[in-house]
Structures are given as C-alpha cells and as structure tokens.
C-alpha cells in the first residue's frame, strides 16, 4: 500500500468564540498568557509546521496541556483549525467540504483513542466492523475482514464478548483492530497506550511495531512518555504550550536537545537504546584482527553487550552491503551511554 | 390610596367580553372545521374500536395465555408470570374481565401512539438546543395543567367518546417519553460520539448506531413512565365516556359504592404493576452488555 506523508503548515488554533480575530496578534507575538488574561481566548496551537513522513511513525510528544491531542484532531479535522493547512495527497484537509471530509475520514484515516471509545453495546466483532459498516460494506465481507484483524491483535475467541467484559489492554486491542480493519493509510493514535499498565503497554508497542513492519502505514502517535516516543518514533516532534520546540529523530533529540526543557526531559532516558553505532563510530576501520563486527543500525546497548561478552574493546562496523565503514572502541560506547548531553 | 387596597384589575364587563371573544372564536373555529377534525381522527377511532373488539372477543383462556407469554418474553421471570395469571384470574372471577380488556386496549393504544409521537420529538429536542428551549415549557404545561382544563376544548371539538378520551390520556402520558429520549441521547458519552465522527459516520449513522442504542435504557424508562401515567388517566378518561375499569370507579364515586370502587381501583393497580415490572425487567435486559465482569 502506497502511503503518503502529511504536511502540516502554519497551523494555528485559538479556542474561543472569536478565535480568528486574535490570529494576527498571536502571529505578531502575543503570548498565551496575555491572550488568555486580556481576551479570554486560549491558544491551543501556535504555528505548527511538521512534515510527517509517509509509511513511518511520527510521534508527537508533550506533557498534558501541550496541545498534542488538539494537534492530532486537526489531521482528521475533529477540531477546526483557526488558520493553516494539513495537506495529504495534495489535498488540504482544512479546505474539504463536508462530504469530502466524510469520505476522507472513512477511507483514509482510522483512529485509536486513549479511553478506547468502544461501543459498549456491541461485541468485539461488532466494534471491529464499525468502520466498514459506516463505509457501507456488506456484513459478511466486513466480518471476514474484521476477523482477520481480531486474530492479528490476539483476540481470537473473544469475538462475542462485550467491551466491559475485557481488561483495559484487551479493550485497546479491540480499538486497534477496529482501526486496522478500516484499512486506511493514516493511523491516528491519541495516547493509545497511556491508560494501560506498563507491561501491557510494552506488549502493545511490540504489537504495533510488528504490524507496522508489515503494513507501512503513516502513523501519528501521541504520547507523553519519552521512552514510548523513542521506541516507536521514526520521527519525534516535541510540543510545549502549543508550540513545536524540537523535531527530529530520537537520536537527534537525545544527542542535541534544543533547550534546557528538553535536556531535562531526556535526562532519564536509556541512551544505549536510542543511540546507534553508526552515530558515534570513527569513519576509519581498524586494520588487522578484529573479532567483533557490528552493524551501523545496532544500538549501543547491543554493542556494549557483544563487546563485553567477547572481552574485546574494539569493533569494526560493516554495513548491509558488506563494506567495512568504520570502527568503534568500548570507551566511546560507554562514554556515549553515560554522558549527559550538554549544550 | 385605593391602589394599595384594591387590585387594579380589569373591569367586570371588559373581562366578560375578553373571555367571550376567545370562547366565541374557538367555537366559530370548531363550527367551521369541526367535521374535518372529527374525520381526521376517524382512523384512530376505528383502530381503537377494532383493538378493543379483538381483546374482548378473544376467548379468555387464549387472552390469558397471550398475556402470560408477553410477560415471560419481557421479564423472563416465572414468578411474575404466575403473579400475572393469578391476578388476572381473580379480576375475571370478580366480574371485571371485559372492563379490564377495555382498559388494556386504551392503555396499549395510547402507549403506542405516545411512542410513535414521543421518540421523534425527543430526538428533535436532543439535536437542537433551540428545540429543547421551545419544547420543554410545553411539556411542563402538559404535565402540570389540571387535566380537566384541557378536557374542555377536547369535548367542544370532538364531543364525548373514545377518541377524546384517548387524546386526553396521550396529552398527559407523552411527556416522559419525550423527556427521557432527549435526556438519553444527550447523555451519550461524547468520547464514543467522537470515535463515530472519526470513522466518518454521517449524522444518521451516528443516531442509529450510537445514540439510539445507548439511549435505549433511558428511552425505556420513559416508556415505562408513559404506561404508568396512561393507566393513571383512565379514571379521568372515563369522564369523557371511555368504558373500562375507570368508568366503574367513576360510578362508585358517584354512588358511594366502596367495594366497587376498591375492586376496580385495585384491578388498575394490578395491571400497572404487571406492566411496570415487565417493562423494567425488559429494560434491564437491554443493558446486559454493561455488566462488568472484570477490569
């Protein structure tokens, strides 16, 4: 399935009855506090520009009140923007007519919610077919497709259970199956795993990554959990007070935090799982006998493990084409894993 | 100074003219359109008559079996079925079988019409705040105005008989189902509605796949209330010449027959309890999915 990227350009959202009136003032630099105190309007999003890559996972991270849930709702326009555009396949979602928007939501997007938002009066199967039912697809066909995804998320045997009979983790599997059954290019996940226990959360992340390996959808994943963001995100955008403070890959953010706020955020991160060998290797391979060979995409944790097992302090790096492209010393690995970033 | 001791009311003659003018206008209106109004309600009369004859004409053992089956279907409670059969046998033994059938027919038809009218109005109210603002005070009036007051124009319009009785019952009994349909739809979890929106559901799809099913327990509570209020109105309806248990109560009041009054009054109570328990249990079964097993 050919996925497309999502381009968010100059997106502003001001909550309140006359949001449009204050847009110029906000563009001119009026602060969130001033807008709220003097005019009683709330600045939700300020000048968001994110280019979400096709077929990859874009994580939007931020604490509560940072505007991340507002942002994801602009992609399928559950919230109307004040100004700006969200472009998908050359079409601006913000300019779509009602019927265009309905078709876009039915065929191009699917969403998973923090609080699951399942239909309590319907069984697992009844919930899973919902998207297809809305599209007007026949019952038998819808059930056939839904069963496949129920199986894929590991709910076989629970088709006839009601959501209330399931645990939180299983309910969210239903939410995921419901979204995947829709077979849409874009998967919107609004803090989809935040309400789950840590172990189940990790489990669900694995399920998602496995599925993504196969489907290559354009996934927008909202979270407040940095570990989750680093594990899932091909790209990460960090939001604070409705503004993007930094975006890039997980490594970029961990290695070069844009400001003290983010530096504070990443302090507790397990860097060995985020930084890859390719990032810190020396560009010259070591001549002669080197026992350990690593791949550039290996994470430092793996590198340290392998070198320690072999009782080696040196390793060469070989890329997928079989060419030696660099080398690495254990000291550099340990340094990168433990040194807090300075800026 | 007299302003303080005497209320500055309209003069007697002005007030008389005022009332006369309105009464006159209404009577002229009826004079001009009375036949049309009567014809309009003819199908209702035929339907009610047909239904009454059906209930009265059906041999009593079959009727008893049908009612028992309906109670079983609604409640799945053997005790309730037994209680129903026992009380119906007793009512019949005491010579009130036919009157009970008349009352059952009126209540059933009134409830059906209340459902047919009330649910769409309730949906309309839930969809628009303006409609809610307009309809709520009308419902307040319908529920609080003394029934005798609206009996007057009904009698002028349609005279005495089954249809005016039915209309009086409906006016009194329809508000709960409208209110609870409105409430039920408004109480639907906005998160679930948002999910339906996110999947591109049209307003109609949202209504039928999310709002109505989730509002159903409340709507059902409305139906239950409507049935109870319809039964409570049968005595008042008998003032308009509706036969049945209510008319016997009225006779008992007029003649001070204590036993007759209590017998028929308690028969109404018995029917009310059967309706209430059955519909409540049915409503509970509708919510079976909300039973929490774990989690």
Short mmCIF file of C-alpha atoms in Angstrom, two decimals, chain A residues 10-210:
data_model
loop_
_atom_site.label_atom_id
_atom_site.label_comp_id
_atom_site.label_asym_id
_atom_site.label_seq_id
_atom_site.Cartn_x
_atom_site.Cartn_y
_atom_site.Cartn_z
CA UNK A 10 1.41 27.18 9.70
CA UNK A 11 -1.32 25.63 11.77
CA UNK A 12 -2.86 27.85 14.48
CA UNK A 13 -5.68 27.05 16.81
CA UNK A 14 -7.18 29.63 19.14
CA UNK A 15 -10.02 28.31 21.28
CA UNK A 16 -12.88 30.70 21.93
CA UNK A 17 -15.83 32.28 20.17
CA UNK A 18 -13.80 34.79 18.16
CA UNK A 19 -10.52 32.98 17.63
CA UNK A 20 -9.92 34.39 14.15
CA UNK A 21 -9.90 37.94 15.50
CA UNK A 22 -6.74 37.38 17.50
CA UNK A 23 -4.77 35.46 14.93
CA UNK A 24 -2.77 38.50 13.78
CA UNK A 25 -1.94 39.45 17.34
CA UNK A 26 -0.72 35.92 18.07
CA UNK A 27 1.33 35.88 14.87
CA UNK A 28 2.73 39.21 16.00
CA UNK A 29 3.96 37.62 19.20
CA UNK A 30 1.17 37.89 21.77
CA UNK A 31 1.81 35.32 24.46
CA UNK A 32 -0.53 32.55 25.55
CA UNK A 33 -0.98 34.16 28.98
CA UNK A 34 -1.74 37.60 27.54
CA UNK A 35 -4.30 36.17 25.12
CA UNK A 36 -5.98 34.32 27.95
CA UNK A 37 -5.96 37.14 30.52
CA UNK A 38 -6.83 40.07 28.28
CA UNK A 39 -9.12 38.44 25.74
CA UNK A 40 -10.35 35.23 27.34
CA UNK A 41 -9.20 33.06 24.45
CA UNK A 42 -6.94 30.03 24.76
CA UNK A 43 -4.03 29.48 22.43
CA UNK A 44 -4.16 25.79 21.53
CA UNK A 45 -1.59 25.54 18.75
CA UNK A 46 0.88 28.12 17.53
CA UNK A 47 2.47 27.97 14.10
CA UNK A 48 2.84 24.22 13.80
CA UNK A 49 4.93 23.01 10.89
CA UNK A 50 5.55 19.29 10.80
CA UNK A 51 6.27 17.14 7.81
CA UNK A 52 5.10 13.69 8.75
CA UNK A 53 6.90 11.01 6.74
CA UNK A 54 4.98 8.53 4.59
CA UNK A 55 4.85 4.97 5.86
CA UNK A 56 6.58 5.80 9.11
CA UNK A 57 5.69 6.54 12.69
CA UNK A 58 5.60 10.20 13.63
CA UNK A 59 5.42 10.68 17.36
CA UNK A 60 4.09 13.90 18.81
CA UNK A 61 5.20 14.20 22.39
CA UNK A 62 4.33 16.63 25.10
CA UNK A 63 3.00 16.92 28.61
CA UNK A 64 -0.68 17.44 29.31
CA UNK A 65 -1.87 20.80 28.04
CA UNK A 66 0.86 20.97 25.42
CA UNK A 67 -1.70 20.71 22.62
CA UNK A 68 -0.76 17.28 21.32
CA UNK A 69 -4.30 15.88 21.40
CA UNK A 70 -5.53 19.08 19.75
CA UNK A 71 -2.94 18.63 17.02
CA UNK A 72 -3.87 15.05 16.16
CA UNK A 73 -7.53 16.07 15.91
CA UNK A 74 -6.64 18.54 13.20
CA UNK A 75 -5.42 15.76 10.94
CA UNK A 76 -8.95 14.36 10.55
CA UNK A 77 -10.47 17.74 11.46
CA UNK A 78 -12.33 16.65 14.55
CA UNK A 79 -11.24 20.14 15.60
CA UNK A 80 -11.49 23.03 13.15
CA UNK A 81 -8.24 24.96 12.73
CA UNK A 82 -8.17 28.72 13.10
CA UNK A 83 -5.76 29.03 10.18
CA UNK A 84 -3.26 26.82 8.44
CA UNK A 85 -3.30 23.69 6.37
CA UNK A 86 -2.97 19.94 6.69
CA UNK A 87 -2.08 18.53 3.30
CA UNK A 88 -2.45 14.88 2.41
CA UNK A 89 -2.13 13.57 -1.16
CA UNK A 90 -2.05 17.15 -2.39
CA UNK A 91 -5.37 17.97 -0.72
CA UNK A 92 -5.83 20.35 2.16
CA UNK A 93 -7.96 18.66 4.80
CA UNK A 94 -8.83 22.06 6.24
CA UNK A 95 -10.48 23.14 2.95
CA UNK A 96 -12.51 19.98 2.40
CA UNK A 97 -16.30 20.15 2.09
CA UNK A 98 -18.44 18.14 4.49
CA UNK A 99 -18.83 15.22 2.11
CA UNK A 100 -15.15 15.24 1.15
CA UNK A 101 -14.22 15.23 4.81
CA UNK A 102 -16.59 12.36 5.49
CA UNK A 103 -15.05 10.34 2.67
CA UNK A 104 -11.55 11.24 3.89
CA UNK A 105 -12.35 10.05 7.40
CA UNK A 106 -13.97 6.86 6.12
CA UNK A 107 -11.31 5.77 3.69
CA UNK A 108 -8.04 7.48 4.55
CA UNK A 109 -7.88 7.62 8.33
CA UNK A 110 -8.54 5.44 11.32
CA UNK A 111 -8.15 6.44 14.93
CA UNK A 112 -7.34 4.79 18.24
CA UNK A 113 -8.33 6.61 21.43
CA UNK A 114 -6.82 6.94 24.87
CA UNK A 115 -10.06 5.94 26.57
CA UNK A 116 -10.74 3.27 23.92
CA UNK A 117 -14.13 4.80 22.98
CA UNK A 118 -15.57 1.41 22.08
CA UNK A 119 -19.29 0.95 21.53
CA UNK A 120 -20.36 -0.65 24.81
CA UNK A 121 -23.48 -2.21 23.33
CA UNK A 122 -21.57 -4.08 20.66
CA UNK A 123 -19.42 -7.18 20.88
CA UNK A 124 -15.75 -7.22 19.92
CA UNK A 125 -16.73 -8.26 16.41
CA UNK A 126 -19.48 -5.61 16.27
CA UNK A 127 -16.97 -2.95 17.26
CA UNK A 128 -14.35 -4.12 14.80
CA UNK A 129 -16.67 -3.96 11.80
CA UNK A 130 -17.79 -0.43 12.67
CA UNK A 131 -15.57 1.43 10.20
CA UNK A 132 -16.55 -0.87 7.36
CA UNK A 133 -20.22 -0.65 8.32
CA UNK A 134 -20.02 3.13 8.12
CA UNK A 135 -18.42 2.78 4.69
CA UNK A 136 -21.42 0.68 3.64
CA UNK A 137 -19.54 -2.58 3.12
CA UNK A 138 -21.65 -5.75 3.30
CA UNK A 139 -21.93 -7.56 6.61
CA UNK A 140 -20.30 -10.83 5.58
CA UNK A 141 -17.37 -9.13 3.90
CA UNK A 142 -16.93 -6.78 6.88
CA UNK A 143 -16.97 -9.67 9.34
CA UNK A 144 -14.48 -11.63 7.27
CA UNK A 145 -12.04 -8.72 7.24
CA UNK A 146 -12.63 -7.92 10.90
CA UNK A 147 -11.92 -11.50 11.97
CA UNK A 148 -8.51 -11.31 10.34
CA UNK A 149 -7.54 -8.31 12.45
CA UNK A 150 -9.11 -9.64 15.62
CA UNK A 151 -6.87 -12.63 15.12
CA UNK A 152 -3.86 -10.43 14.35
CA UNK A 153 -4.15 -8.49 17.61
CA UNK A 154 -4.62 -11.72 19.55
CA UNK A 155 -8.31 -11.59 20.41
CA UNK A 156 -9.41 -14.80 18.75
CA UNK A 157 -12.08 -16.43 20.87
CA UNK A 158 -13.29 -13.12 22.29
CA UNK A 159 -15.37 -12.07 19.25
CA UNK A 160 -18.64 -12.31 21.15
CA UNK A 161 -17.51 -10.61 24.34
CA UNK A 162 -18.66 -7.11 25.22
CA UNK A 163 -16.03 -4.43 25.92
CA UNK A 164 -16.98 -4.33 29.60
CA UNK A 165 -16.04 -7.96 29.92
CA UNK A 166 -12.47 -7.25 28.81
CA UNK A 167 -9.45 -5.80 30.60
CA UNK A 168 -8.05 -2.42 29.53
CA UNK A 169 -5.28 -3.97 27.46
CA UNK A 170 -7.72 -6.19 25.63
CA UNK A 171 -10.12 -3.30 25.08
CA UNK A 172 -7.36 -1.35 23.40
CA UNK A 173 -6.58 -4.35 21.22
CA UNK A 174 -10.20 -4.06 20.07
CA UNK A 175 -9.60 -0.35 19.43
CA UNK A 176 -6.53 -1.22 17.38
CA UNK A 177 -8.33 -3.99 15.47
CA UNK A 178 -11.21 -1.59 14.75
CA UNK A 179 -8.78 0.96 13.32
CA UNK A 180 -6.76 -1.57 11.31
CA UNK A 181 -9.87 -3.18 9.82
CA UNK A 182 -10.64 0.18 8.24
CA UNK A 183 -7.57 -0.41 6.05
CA UNK A 184 -6.76 3.29 5.94
CA UNK A 185 -3.40 4.82 5.04
CA UNK A 186 -3.28 7.02 8.09
CA UNK A 187 -3.46 5.62 11.59
CA UNK A 188 -4.03 8.23 14.28
CA UNK A 189 -3.22 7.09 17.78
CA UNK A 190 -4.15 9.50 20.53
CA UNK A 191 -2.28 8.40 23.66
CA UNK A 192 -3.44 4.95 22.65
CA UNK A 193 -1.40 3.09 25.25
CA UNK A 194 -1.26 5.69 28.02
CA UNK A 195 -4.10 4.17 30.02
CA UNK A 196 -2.51 0.73 30.12
CA UNK A 197 -0.25 -0.89 32.70
CA UNK A 198 3.47 -0.62 31.88
CA UNK A 199 3.91 -4.28 30.95
CA UNK A 200 0.83 -4.33 28.76
CA UNK A 201 1.92 -1.04 27.24
CA UNK A 202 5.25 -2.54 26.14
CA UNK A 203 3.34 -5.51 24.80
CA UNK A 204 1.06 -3.29 22.73
CA UNK A 205 4.05 -1.32 21.43
CA UNK A 206 5.50 -4.58 20.17
CA UNK A 207 2.20 -5.47 18.51
CA UNK A 208 2.13 -2.07 16.82
CA UNK A 209 5.74 -2.28 15.62
CA UNK A 210 5.16 -5.79 14.24
#
